[in-house]
DNA sequence: CTTAGTGCAAAGCTTTTGCAATCCC
DNA sequence: GGGATTGCAAAAGCTTTGCACTAAG
């Protein structure tokens, strides 16, 4: 989670202007580990930035991705999710409640290398998604029976 | 790639009727390794099934996924892609031309187990996506310089 | 001051839905 | 024949776009 000052520098270095909206979107995203969708971020910011529009949230997220401050996830829902942790790490998604968590510290570099070997591609990025049932939903199920 | 007879059995076993449209969608998907989108399948089938509609393609794909004959991919595009190879295997996507290839034979079971350890989830599925430049696009680039 | 960014509404896409006609079993 | 399925058109949902106004540098 970077400070506003650092975000400012990075935006400027890429030729983008620094606006309260962009800082707010980054900061809201950096404060949570819930991997929110654009709409969710918008609803969170609205009380503090009453004139902000959903289109601006989308544009800001696009730029934050472009400068490498944010990454876009797609767990196979209707909408994208966003993550201010840009270190490559897997995500895990609950089929029951839809929550998305980080999976810490699995080393995936070897995987990427062997994928490059098999396919002849030059591999630059990777995304790993796991799906299952989160602890809370599992306990919920057990209670019912 | 299963024969029509086997597809028929599997659909019936799940209580679904067997229609020419469903068989055609499966067969088109089983014949290719290009991981097409619904629209692409629709365009391919249209000459042979002039009355088929895109909605039917979507509905058929949904049912084929449900009975385990097909899996849905999401490489982070606007649209879903589909794969008749339901064995869990990674995919690799070219950032330049958008093609999606299979990555054969990487063992991912250990990954899933350690993800379950880290997070407390019960892990049931996984999707691994690599991104980079495919051999054809790389050679194209070299030619230019 | 100049140019990029915001906010609004409208458009664009993919995917889903409602419903009458049709087809599978 | 009965009930699921098709095909069409319309709807729904997410994301992008065009444009006048505003604000950053």
Coordinates of N, CA and C in Angstrom, one line a residue, chain A residues 3-139:
Chain A
X3 N 1.8 5.4 -0.3 CA 1.2 6.7 0.1 C 0.8 7.6 -1.1
X4 N 0.0 8.6 -0.8 CA -0.5 9.4 -1.9 C 0.7 10.1 -2.6
X5 N 1.7 10.4 -1.9 CA 2.9 11.0 -2.5 C 3.5 10.1 -3.6
X6 N 3.6 8.8 -3.3 CA 4.2 7.9 -4.2 C 3.3 7.7 -5.4
X7 N 2.0 7.6 -5.1 CA 1.1 7.4 -6.2 C 1.2 8.6 -7.2
X8 N 1.2 9.8 -6.6 CA 1.4 11.0 -7.4 C 2.6 11.0 -8.3
X9 N 3.7 10.6 -7.7 CA 4.9 10.5 -8.6 C 4.8 9.5 -9.7
X10 N 4.2 8.4 -9.4 CA 4.0 7.4 -10.5 C 3.1 7.8 -11.6
X11 N 2.0 8.4 -11.2 CA 1.1 8.9 -12.2 C 1.8 10.0 -13.1
X12 N 2.5 10.9 -12.4 CA 3.2 12.0 -13.2 C 4.2 11.4 -14.1
X13 N 4.9 10.4 -13.6 CA 6.0 9.8 -14.4 C 5.5 9.2 -15.7
X14 N 4.2 8.8 -15.7 CA 3.6 8.2 -16.9 C 2.8 9.2 -17.7
X15 N 2.9 10.5 -17.3 CA 2.3 11.6 -18.0 C 0.8 11.8 -17.7
X16 N 0.4 11.2 -16.6 CA -1.0 11.4 -16.2 C -1.1 12.5 -15.2
X17 N -2.2 13.2 -15.2 CA -2.4 14.2 -14.1 C -2.9 13.5 -12.8
X18 N -2.7 14.2 -11.7 CA -3.1 13.6 -10.4 C -4.4 14.3 -10.0
X19 N -5.4 13.5 -9.8 CA -6.7 14.1 -9.4 C -7.2 13.5 -8.1
X20 N -8.0 14.2 -7.4 CA -8.5 13.6 -6.1 C -9.2 12.3 -6.4
X21 N -9.9 12.2 -7.5 CA -10.6 11.0 -7.9 C -9.7 9.8 -8.0
X22 N -8.6 10.0 -8.7 CA -7.6 8.9 -8.9 C -7.0 8.5 -7.6
X23 N -6.6 9.5 -6.8 CA -6.1 9.1 -5.5 C -7.1 8.4 -4.6
X24 N -8.3 8.8 -4.7 CA -9.3 8.2 -3.8 C -9.6 6.8 -4.3
X25 N -9.6 6.5 -5.6 CA -9.8 5.1 -6.0 C -8.7 4.3 -5.6
X26 N -7.5 4.8 -5.8 CA -6.3 3.9 -5.3 C -6.4 3.7 -3.8
X27 N -6.7 4.7 -3.1 CA -6.6 4.6 -1.6 C -7.7 3.7 -1.1
X28 N -8.9 3.7 -1.7 CA -10.0 2.8 -1.3 C -9.6 1.4 -1.6
X29 N -8.9 1.2 -2.7 CA -8.5 -0.2 -3.1 C -7.4 -0.7 -2.2
X30 N -6.5 0.2 -1.8 CA -5.3 -0.2 -1.1 C -5.7 -0.5 0.4
X31 N -6.8 0.0 0.8 CA -7.3 -0.2 2.2 C -8.0 -1.5 2.4
X32 N -8.4 -2.1 1.3 CA -9.2 -3.3 1.5 C -8.5 -4.6 0.9
X33 N -8.9 -5.7 1.4 CA -8.4 -7.0 0.8 C -9.5 -7.7 0.1
X34 N -10.6 -7.0 -0.1 CA -11.8 -7.7 -0.6 C -11.9 -7.8 -2.1
X35 N -11.0 -7.2 -2.8 CA -11.0 -7.3 -4.3 C -12.3 -6.8 -4.8
X36 N -12.7 -5.6 -4.6 CA -14.0 -5.1 -5.0 C -14.2 -4.9 -6.5
X37 N -15.4 -4.9 -6.9 CA -15.7 -4.5 -8.2 C -15.8 -3.0 -8.3
X38 N -15.9 -2.5 -9.6 CA -15.9 -1.0 -9.8 C -17.1 -0.4 -9.1
X39 N -18.2 -1.1 -9.2 CA -19.5 -0.6 -8.6 C -19.4 -0.5 -7.1
X40 N -18.7 -1.4 -6.5 CA -18.6 -1.4 -5.0 C -17.7 -0.3 -4.6
X41 N -16.6 -0.1 -5.3 CA -15.7 1.1 -5.0 C -16.5 2.4 -5.1
X42 N -17.3 2.4 -6.2 CA -18.1 3.6 -6.4 C -19.0 3.9 -5.3
X43 N -19.7 2.9 -4.8 CA -20.6 3.1 -3.7 C -19.9 3.5 -2.4
X44 N -18.7 3.0 -2.2 CA -17.9 3.3 -1.0 C -17.4 4.8 -1.1
X45 N -17.1 5.2 -2.3 CA -16.5 6.6 -2.4 C -17.6 7.7 -2.4
X46 N -18.8 7.3 -2.9 CA -19.8 8.3 -3.1 C -20.1 9.2 -1.9
X47 N -20.2 8.7 -0.7 CA -20.4 9.6 0.4 C -19.4 10.7 0.6
X48 N -18.1 10.3 0.2 CA -17.1 11.3 0.4 C -16.8 12.1 -0.8
X49 N -17.2 11.6 -2.0 CA -17.0 12.3 -3.3 C -18.4 12.3 -4.0
X50 N -19.3 13.1 -3.5 CA -20.7 13.0 -4.0 C -20.9 13.3 -5.5
X51 N -19.9 13.9 -6.1 CA -20.0 14.2 -7.6 C -19.4 13.1 -8.4
X52 N -18.7 12.2 -7.8 CA -17.9 11.2 -8.6 C -18.9 10.3 -9.4
X53 N -18.5 10.0 -10.5 CA -19.3 9.1 -11.4 C -18.7 7.7 -11.5
X54 N -19.5 6.7 -11.8 CA -19.0 5.4 -12.1 C -18.1 5.4 -13.2
X55 N -18.3 6.2 -14.2 CA -17.4 6.2 -15.4 C -16.0 6.6 -15.0
X56 N -16.0 7.6 -14.1 CA -14.6 8.0 -13.6 C -13.9 6.9 -12.8
X57 N -14.7 6.2 -12.0 CA -14.1 5.0 -11.3 C -13.5 4.1 -12.4
X58 N -14.2 3.8 -13.4 CA -13.7 2.9 -14.4 C -12.4 3.5 -15.1
X59 N -12.5 4.8 -15.4 CA -11.4 5.4 -16.1 C -10.1 5.4 -15.2
X60 N -10.4 5.7 -13.9 CA -9.3 5.7 -12.9 C -8.7 4.4 -12.8
X61 N -9.5 3.3 -12.7 CA -9.0 2.0 -12.6 C -8.2 1.6 -13.8
X62 N -8.6 2.0 -15.0 CA -7.9 1.7 -16.2 C -6.5 2.3 -16.1
X63 N -6.4 3.5 -15.7 CA -5.1 4.2 -15.6 C -4.2 3.6 -14.6
X64 N -4.8 3.3 -13.4 CA -4.0 2.7 -12.3 C -3.5 1.4 -12.8
X65 N -4.2 0.6 -13.5 CA -3.7 -0.6 -14.1 C -2.6 -0.4 -15.0
X66 N -2.8 0.6 -15.9 CA -1.8 0.9 -16.9 C -0.4 1.3 -16.3
X67 N -0.4 2.0 -15.2 CA 0.8 2.5 -14.6 C 1.3 1.4 -13.6
X68 N 0.6 0.3 -13.4 CA 1.1 -0.8 -12.6 C 0.8 -0.6 -11.1
X69 N -0.2 0.2 -10.8 CA -0.5 0.3 -9.3 C -1.6 -0.6 -8.9
X70 N -2.3 -1.2 -9.9 CA -3.4 -2.0 -9.6 C -3.5 -3.1 -10.6
X71 N -4.0 -4.3 -10.2 CA -4.3 -5.3 -11.2 C -5.7 -5.7 -11.3
X72 N -6.1 -6.1 -12.5 CA -7.5 -6.5 -12.7 C -7.6 -8.0 -12.6
X73 N -8.7 -8.4 -11.9 CA -8.9 -9.8 -11.8 C -10.2 -10.2 -12.5
X74 N -10.3 -11.5 -12.9 CA -11.5 -12.0 -13.5 C -11.7 -13.4 -13.0
X75 N -12.5 -13.5 -12.0 CA -12.8 -14.9 -11.4 C -13.9 -15.6 -12.2
X76 N -14.4 -15.0 -13.3 CA -15.4 -15.7 -14.0 C -16.8 -15.2 -13.6
X77 N -16.9 -14.0 -13.1 CA -18.2 -13.4 -12.8 C -18.6 -12.5 -14.0
X78 N -19.7 -11.8 -13.8 CA -20.1 -10.8 -14.7 C -19.2 -9.6 -14.8
X79 N -18.6 -9.2 -13.6 CA -17.8 -8.0 -13.5 C -16.4 -8.3 -13.1
X80 N -15.5 -7.3 -13.5 CA -14.1 -7.4 -13.1 C -13.9 -7.0 -11.6
X81 N -12.9 -7.5 -11.0 CA -12.5 -7.1 -9.7 C -11.1 -6.5 -9.7
X82 N -10.7 -5.8 -8.7 CA -9.5 -5.0 -8.7 C -8.7 -5.3 -7.4
X83 N -7.4 -5.2 -7.6 CA -6.5 -5.6 -6.5 C -5.3 -4.6 -6.5
X84 N -5.1 -3.9 -5.3 CA -4.0 -3.0 -5.3 C -2.7 -3.7 -5.0
X85 N -2.7 -4.9 -4.7 CA -1.5 -5.7 -4.5 C -1.1 -6.3 -5.9
X86 N -0.1 -5.7 -6.5 CA 0.3 -6.1 -7.8 C 1.3 -7.2 -7.9
X87 N 1.8 -7.6 -6.8 CA 2.7 -8.8 -6.8 C 1.9 -9.9 -7.3
X88 N 2.5 -10.8 -8.2 CA 1.8 -11.9 -8.7 C 1.5 -12.9 -7.6
X89 N 0.2 -13.2 -7.3 CA -0.2 -14.1 -6.3 C -1.6 -14.7 -6.7
X90 N -1.8 -15.9 -6.3 CA -3.1 -16.6 -6.7 C -4.2 -16.0 -5.9
X91 N -5.4 -16.2 -6.4 CA -6.7 -15.8 -5.7 C -7.5 -17.0 -5.6
X92 N -8.4 -17.0 -4.5 CA -9.3 -18.1 -4.3 C -10.7 -17.5 -4.1
X93 N -11.6 -18.2 -4.7 CA -13.0 -17.6 -4.8 C -14.0 -18.6 -4.2
X94 N -14.8 -18.2 -3.3 CA -15.8 -19.1 -2.7 C -17.0 -19.2 -3.7
X95 N -17.4 -20.4 -4.0 CA -18.5 -20.7 -4.9 C -19.8 -20.4 -4.3
X96 N -19.8 -20.3 -2.9 CA -21.0 -20.2 -2.2 C -21.3 -18.7 -2.0
X97 N -20.4 -17.9 -1.4 CA -20.7 -16.5 -1.1 C -20.0 -15.6 -2.1
X98 N -19.1 -16.0 -2.9 CA -18.5 -15.2 -3.9 C -17.3 -14.4 -3.4
X99 N -16.9 -14.5 -2.1 CA -15.8 -13.7 -1.7 C -14.5 -14.2 -2.4
X100 N -13.6 -13.3 -2.5 CA -12.3 -13.6 -3.2 C -11.2 -13.2 -2.2
X101 N -10.3 -14.2 -1.9 CA -9.2 -14.0 -1.0 C -7.9 -14.1 -1.7
X102 N -6.8 -13.6 -1.1 CA -5.5 -13.8 -1.6 C -5.0 -15.1 -1.1
X103 N -4.2 -15.7 -2.0 CA -3.4 -16.9 -1.6 C -2.0 -16.5 -1.5
X104 N -1.4 -16.5 -0.2 CA -0.1 -16.0 -0.1 C 1.0 -16.9 -0.6
X105 N 2.0 -16.4 -1.1 CA 3.3 -17.1 -1.1 C 3.4 -18.4 -1.8
X106 N 2.7 -18.7 -2.8 CA 3.0 -19.8 -3.6 C 4.0 -19.4 -4.7
X107 N 5.0 -20.2 -4.9 CA 6.0 -19.9 -5.9 C 5.6 -20.4 -7.2
X108 N 5.4 -19.5 -8.2 CA 4.8 -19.9 -9.4 C 5.8 -19.7 -10.6
X109 N 7.0 -19.2 -10.3 CA 7.9 -18.9 -11.4 C 8.3 -20.2 -12.1
X110 N 8.4 -21.3 -11.4 CA 8.8 -22.5 -12.1 C 7.7 -22.9 -13.1
X111 N 6.4 -22.7 -12.7 CA 5.3 -23.0 -13.5 C 5.4 -22.2 -14.8
X112 N 5.6 -20.9 -14.7 CA 5.7 -20.1 -15.9 C 6.8 -20.5 -16.8
X113 N 7.9 -20.9 -16.2 CA 9.0 -21.4 -17.1 C 8.7 -22.6 -17.8
X114 N 8.0 -23.6 -17.2 CA 7.7 -24.8 -17.9 C 6.6 -24.6 -18.9
X115 N 5.7 -23.6 -18.6 CA 4.7 -23.3 -19.6 C 5.3 -22.7 -20.9
X116 N 6.4 -21.9 -20.7 CA 7.1 -21.3 -21.8 C 7.8 -22.4 -22.6
X117 N 8.4 -23.4 -21.9 CA 9.0 -24.5 -22.5 C 8.0 -25.3 -23.4
X118 N 6.9 -25.6 -22.8 CA 5.9 -26.4 -23.5 C 5.3 -25.8 -24.8
X119 N 5.1 -24.5 -24.7 CA 4.3 -23.8 -25.7 C 5.1 -22.9 -26.7
X120 N 6.4 -22.6 -26.3 CA 7.1 -21.7 -27.2 C 6.8 -20.2 -27.0
X121 N 5.8 -19.9 -26.1 CA 5.5 -18.5 -25.8 C 6.6 -17.9 -25.0
X122 N 6.7 -16.6 -25.1 CA 7.4 -15.8 -24.1 C 6.4 -15.4 -23.0
X123 N 6.6 -15.9 -21.8 CA 5.6 -15.7 -20.8 C 5.9 -14.4 -20.0
X124 N 4.9 -13.5 -19.9 CA 5.1 -12.3 -19.1 C 4.3 -12.2 -17.9
X125 N 3.2 -12.8 -17.8 CA 2.3 -12.7 -16.6 C 1.6 -14.0 -16.4
X126 N 1.0 -14.1 -15.3 CA 0.2 -15.3 -15.0 C -0.9 -14.9 -14.0
X127 N -2.0 -15.7 -14.0 CA -3.1 -15.5 -13.1 C -3.5 -16.9 -12.6
X128 N -3.5 -17.2 -11.4 CA -4.0 -18.5 -10.9 C -5.2 -18.3 -10.0
X129 N -6.3 -19.0 -10.3 CA -7.5 -18.9 -9.6 C -7.9 -20.3 -9.0
X130 N -8.2 -20.3 -7.7 CA -8.7 -21.5 -7.1 C -10.2 -21.2 -6.8
X131 N -11.0 -22.3 -6.8 CA -12.4 -22.2 -6.5 C -12.7 -23.2 -5.4
X132 N -13.6 -22.9 -4.6 CA -14.0 -23.9 -3.5 C -15.0 -23.3 -2.6
X133 N -14.9 -23.7 -1.3 CA -15.8 -23.2 -0.3 C -15.0 -22.6 0.8
X134 N -15.3 -21.4 1.2 CA -14.5 -20.7 2.2 C -14.9 -21.3 3.6
X135 N -14.0 -21.1 4.6 CA -14.3 -21.7 5.9 C -15.6 -21.3 6.5
X136 N -16.0 -20.0 6.4 CA -17.3 -19.5 6.9 C -18.5 -20.3 6.3
X137 N -18.5 -20.5 5.0 CA -19.6 -21.2 4.3 C -19.6 -22.6 4.7
X138 N -18.4 -23.2 4.9 CA -18.3 -24.6 5.2 C -19.0 -24.8 6.6
X139 N -18.6 -24.0 7.6 CA -19.2 -24.1 8.9 C -20.7 -23.9 8.9

